[in-house]
Coordinates of C-alpha atoms in Angstrom, one line a residue:
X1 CA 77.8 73.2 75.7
X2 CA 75.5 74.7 78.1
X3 CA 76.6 77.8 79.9
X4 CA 74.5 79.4 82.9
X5 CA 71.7 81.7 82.3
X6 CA 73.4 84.1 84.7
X7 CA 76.4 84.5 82.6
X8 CA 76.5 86.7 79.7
X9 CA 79.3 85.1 77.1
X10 CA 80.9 86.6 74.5
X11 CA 83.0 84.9 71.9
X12 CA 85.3 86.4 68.8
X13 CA 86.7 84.8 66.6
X14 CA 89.0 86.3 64.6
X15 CA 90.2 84.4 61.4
X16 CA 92.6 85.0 58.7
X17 CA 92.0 82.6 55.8
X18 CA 95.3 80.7 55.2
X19 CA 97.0 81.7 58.4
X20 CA 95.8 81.0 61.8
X21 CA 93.1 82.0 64.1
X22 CA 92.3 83.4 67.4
X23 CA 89.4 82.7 70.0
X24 CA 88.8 84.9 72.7
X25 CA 85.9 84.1 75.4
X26 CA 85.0 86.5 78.1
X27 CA 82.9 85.0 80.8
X28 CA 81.0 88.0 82.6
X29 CA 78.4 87.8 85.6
X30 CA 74.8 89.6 84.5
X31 CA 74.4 91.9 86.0
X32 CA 77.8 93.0 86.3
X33 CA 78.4 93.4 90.1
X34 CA 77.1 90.2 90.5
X35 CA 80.2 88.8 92.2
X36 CA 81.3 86.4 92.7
X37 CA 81.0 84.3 89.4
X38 CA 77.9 81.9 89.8
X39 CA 78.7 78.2 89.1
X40 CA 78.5 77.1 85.5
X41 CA 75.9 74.9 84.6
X42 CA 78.2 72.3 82.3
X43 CA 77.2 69.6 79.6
X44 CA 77.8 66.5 81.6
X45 CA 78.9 64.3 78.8
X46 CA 82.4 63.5 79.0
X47 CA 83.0 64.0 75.2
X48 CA 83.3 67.8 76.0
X49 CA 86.6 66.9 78.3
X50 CA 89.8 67.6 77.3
X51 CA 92.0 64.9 76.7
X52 CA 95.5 63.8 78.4
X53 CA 97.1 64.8 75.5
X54 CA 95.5 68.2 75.8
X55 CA 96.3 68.6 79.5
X56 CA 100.2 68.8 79.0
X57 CA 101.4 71.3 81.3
X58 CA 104.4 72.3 79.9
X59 CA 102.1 73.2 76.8
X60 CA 99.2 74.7 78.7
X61 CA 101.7 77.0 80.3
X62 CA 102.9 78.3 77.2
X63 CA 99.9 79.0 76.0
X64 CA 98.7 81.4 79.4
X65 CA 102.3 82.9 79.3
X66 CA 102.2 86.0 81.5
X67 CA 98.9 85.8 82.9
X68 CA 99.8 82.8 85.2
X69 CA 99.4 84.2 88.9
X70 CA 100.5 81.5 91.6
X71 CA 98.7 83.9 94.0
X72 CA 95.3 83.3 92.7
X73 CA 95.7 80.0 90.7
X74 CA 97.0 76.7 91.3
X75 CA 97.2 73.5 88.8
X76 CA 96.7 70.9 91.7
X77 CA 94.4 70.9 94.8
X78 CA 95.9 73.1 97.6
X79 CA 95.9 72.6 100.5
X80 CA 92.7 73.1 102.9
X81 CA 94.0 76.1 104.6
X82 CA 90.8 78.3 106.7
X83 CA 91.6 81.8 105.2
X84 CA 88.7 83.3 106.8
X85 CA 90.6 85.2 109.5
X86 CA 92.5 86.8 106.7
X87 CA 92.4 90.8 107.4
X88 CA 88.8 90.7 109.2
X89 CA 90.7 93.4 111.3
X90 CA 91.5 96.3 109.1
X91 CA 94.8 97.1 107.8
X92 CA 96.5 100.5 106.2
X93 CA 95.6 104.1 107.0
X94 CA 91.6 104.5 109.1
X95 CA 89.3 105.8 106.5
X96 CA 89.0 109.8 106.1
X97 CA 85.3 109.6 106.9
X98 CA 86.0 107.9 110.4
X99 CA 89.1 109.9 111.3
X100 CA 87.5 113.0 110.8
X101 CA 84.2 112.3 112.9
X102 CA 83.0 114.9 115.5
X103 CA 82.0 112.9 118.7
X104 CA 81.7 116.1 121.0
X105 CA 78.9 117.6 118.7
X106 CA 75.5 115.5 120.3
X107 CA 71.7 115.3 117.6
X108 CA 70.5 118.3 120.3
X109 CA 73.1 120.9 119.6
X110 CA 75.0 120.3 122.7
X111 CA 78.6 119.5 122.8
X112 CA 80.2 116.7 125.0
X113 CA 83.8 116.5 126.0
X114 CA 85.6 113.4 124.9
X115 CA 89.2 112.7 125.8
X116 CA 92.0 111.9 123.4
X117 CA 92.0 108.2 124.4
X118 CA 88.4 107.3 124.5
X119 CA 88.1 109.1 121.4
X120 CA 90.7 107.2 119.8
X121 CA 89.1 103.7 121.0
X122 CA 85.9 104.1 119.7
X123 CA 87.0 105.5 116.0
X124 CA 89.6 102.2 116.2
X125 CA 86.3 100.1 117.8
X126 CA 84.0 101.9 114.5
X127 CA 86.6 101.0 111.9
X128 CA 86.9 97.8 113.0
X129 CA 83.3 97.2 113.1
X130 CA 82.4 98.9 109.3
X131 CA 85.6 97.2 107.7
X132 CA 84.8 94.9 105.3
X133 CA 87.6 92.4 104.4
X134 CA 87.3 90.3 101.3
X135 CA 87.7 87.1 102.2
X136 CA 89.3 84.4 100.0
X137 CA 88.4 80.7 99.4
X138 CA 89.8 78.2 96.7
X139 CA 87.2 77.1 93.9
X140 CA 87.5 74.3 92.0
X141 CA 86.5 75.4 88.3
X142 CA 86.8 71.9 86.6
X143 CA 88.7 70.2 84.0
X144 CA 87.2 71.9 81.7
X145 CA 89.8 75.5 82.9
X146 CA 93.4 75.4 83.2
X147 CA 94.7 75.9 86.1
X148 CA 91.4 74.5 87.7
X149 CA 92.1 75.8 90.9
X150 CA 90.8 79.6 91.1
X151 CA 91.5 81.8 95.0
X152 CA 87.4 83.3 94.6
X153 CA 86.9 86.5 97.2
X154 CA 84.3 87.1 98.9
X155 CA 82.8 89.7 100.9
X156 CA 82.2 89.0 104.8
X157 CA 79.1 88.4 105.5
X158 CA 78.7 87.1 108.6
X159 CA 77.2 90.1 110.2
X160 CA 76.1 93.8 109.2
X161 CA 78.4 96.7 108.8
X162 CA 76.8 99.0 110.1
X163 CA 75.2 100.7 113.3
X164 CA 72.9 100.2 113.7
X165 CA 72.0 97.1 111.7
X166 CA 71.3 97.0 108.3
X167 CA 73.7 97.7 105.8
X168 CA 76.1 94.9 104.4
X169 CA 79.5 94.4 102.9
X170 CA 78.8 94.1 98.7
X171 CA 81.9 94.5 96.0
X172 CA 83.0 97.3 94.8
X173 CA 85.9 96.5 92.8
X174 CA 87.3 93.6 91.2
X175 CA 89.9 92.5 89.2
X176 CA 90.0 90.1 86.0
X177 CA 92.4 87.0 85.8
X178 CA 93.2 85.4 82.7
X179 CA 92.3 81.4 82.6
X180 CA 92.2 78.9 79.8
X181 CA 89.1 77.9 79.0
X182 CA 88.4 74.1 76.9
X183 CA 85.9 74.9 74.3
X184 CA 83.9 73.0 71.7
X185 CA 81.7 74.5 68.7
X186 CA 79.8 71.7 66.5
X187 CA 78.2 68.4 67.8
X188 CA 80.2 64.5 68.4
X189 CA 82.6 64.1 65.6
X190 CA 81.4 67.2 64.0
X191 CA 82.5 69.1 67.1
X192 CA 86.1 71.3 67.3
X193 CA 87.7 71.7 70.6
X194 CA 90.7 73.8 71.7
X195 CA 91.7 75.8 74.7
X196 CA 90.8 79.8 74.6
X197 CA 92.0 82.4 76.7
X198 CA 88.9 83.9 79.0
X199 CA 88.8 86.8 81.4
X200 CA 87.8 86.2 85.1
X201 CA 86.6 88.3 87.4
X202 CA 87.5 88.3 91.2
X203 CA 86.4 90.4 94.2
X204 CA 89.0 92.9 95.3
X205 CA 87.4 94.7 97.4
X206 CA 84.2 95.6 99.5
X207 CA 82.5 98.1 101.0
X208 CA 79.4 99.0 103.6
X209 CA 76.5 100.3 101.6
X210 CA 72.9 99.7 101.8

């Protein structure tokens, strides 16, 4: 099966003779904080699907354990909800760095006088300006994950971050959510299929840099 360019894979496979064995596939963007995951570029042939019997919920289920995460996976479609007014306006404490800026100290030396409430609207109208929210999306990953359904961040982008113009909202931090991946070694009847834990990485949060 053909996996992007973009995407460095790594398999092991850990086997004890007699007893049972282990896959483990970690699916990680190159460079690293290149996020979000590109699109895989899948064998089209439907001999690389799983099967009904395969798809068994109940089974699949067992088999994540733990790592299922309503919040940021579902089994079936969900619902077209627009999340892209989710937290554009910033939320929690104002950054140390805004909070602690000078405005009465001008580029010539001279000081200005600045009262307590026009102060306090322009660090609120700066913050607001510089804050860059992730904003979240739902992906479909194909049949060939379980759950299919993935909730991908991204970082707003709809304008610059900074002022003046120029800088952007990129990622800074991410977290990794745990997926069942269908995955075949060999060719046609030669081939062996079975699902495989793999590691996925979503946007957690951003931040304005150049």
């Amino acid at each position: 099966m053909a996996l992007s360019q973009t995407l460095l894979v790594y398999v092991f496979l850990c086997v004890h003779l007699g007893v049972s064995s282990q896959h483990y596939l970690r699916l990680r963007p190159s460079p690293s904080d290149h996020l979000p995951v590109p699109d895989l570029k899948e064998d089209p042939d439907p001999e690389y699907d799983p099967r009904e019997q395969d798809l068994v919920e109940r089974t699949l289920r067992k088999k994540l354990g733990s790592n299922f995460d309503p919040h940021f996976m579902s089994i079936s479609s969900p619902m077209l909800v627009n999340l892209s007014d989710t937290h554009i306006k910033p939320h929690g404490p104002m950054p140390n760095e805004i909070r602690k800026l000078d405005l009465t100290e001008t580029p010539y030396g001279k000081r200005v006088k600045v009262g307590k409430k026009a102060r306090r609207k322009f660090l609120q109208w700066l913050w607001t300006y510089t804050h860059c929210p992730v904003v979240y999306t739902w992906k479909d990953l194909g049949v060939r994950f379980w759950p299919r359904y993935i909730k991908e961040g991204n970082c707003f982008s709809e304008r610059s971050c900074s002022f003046p113009e120029g800088m952007s909202c990129k990622p800074v931090k991410s977290i990794n959510k745990i997926f069942l991946r269908w995955y075949c070694q060999g060719f046609l009847k030669q081939k062996y299929c079975t699902w495989i834990q793999v590691q996925y990485p979503i946007i957690s949060e951003c931040k304005c840099s150049c």
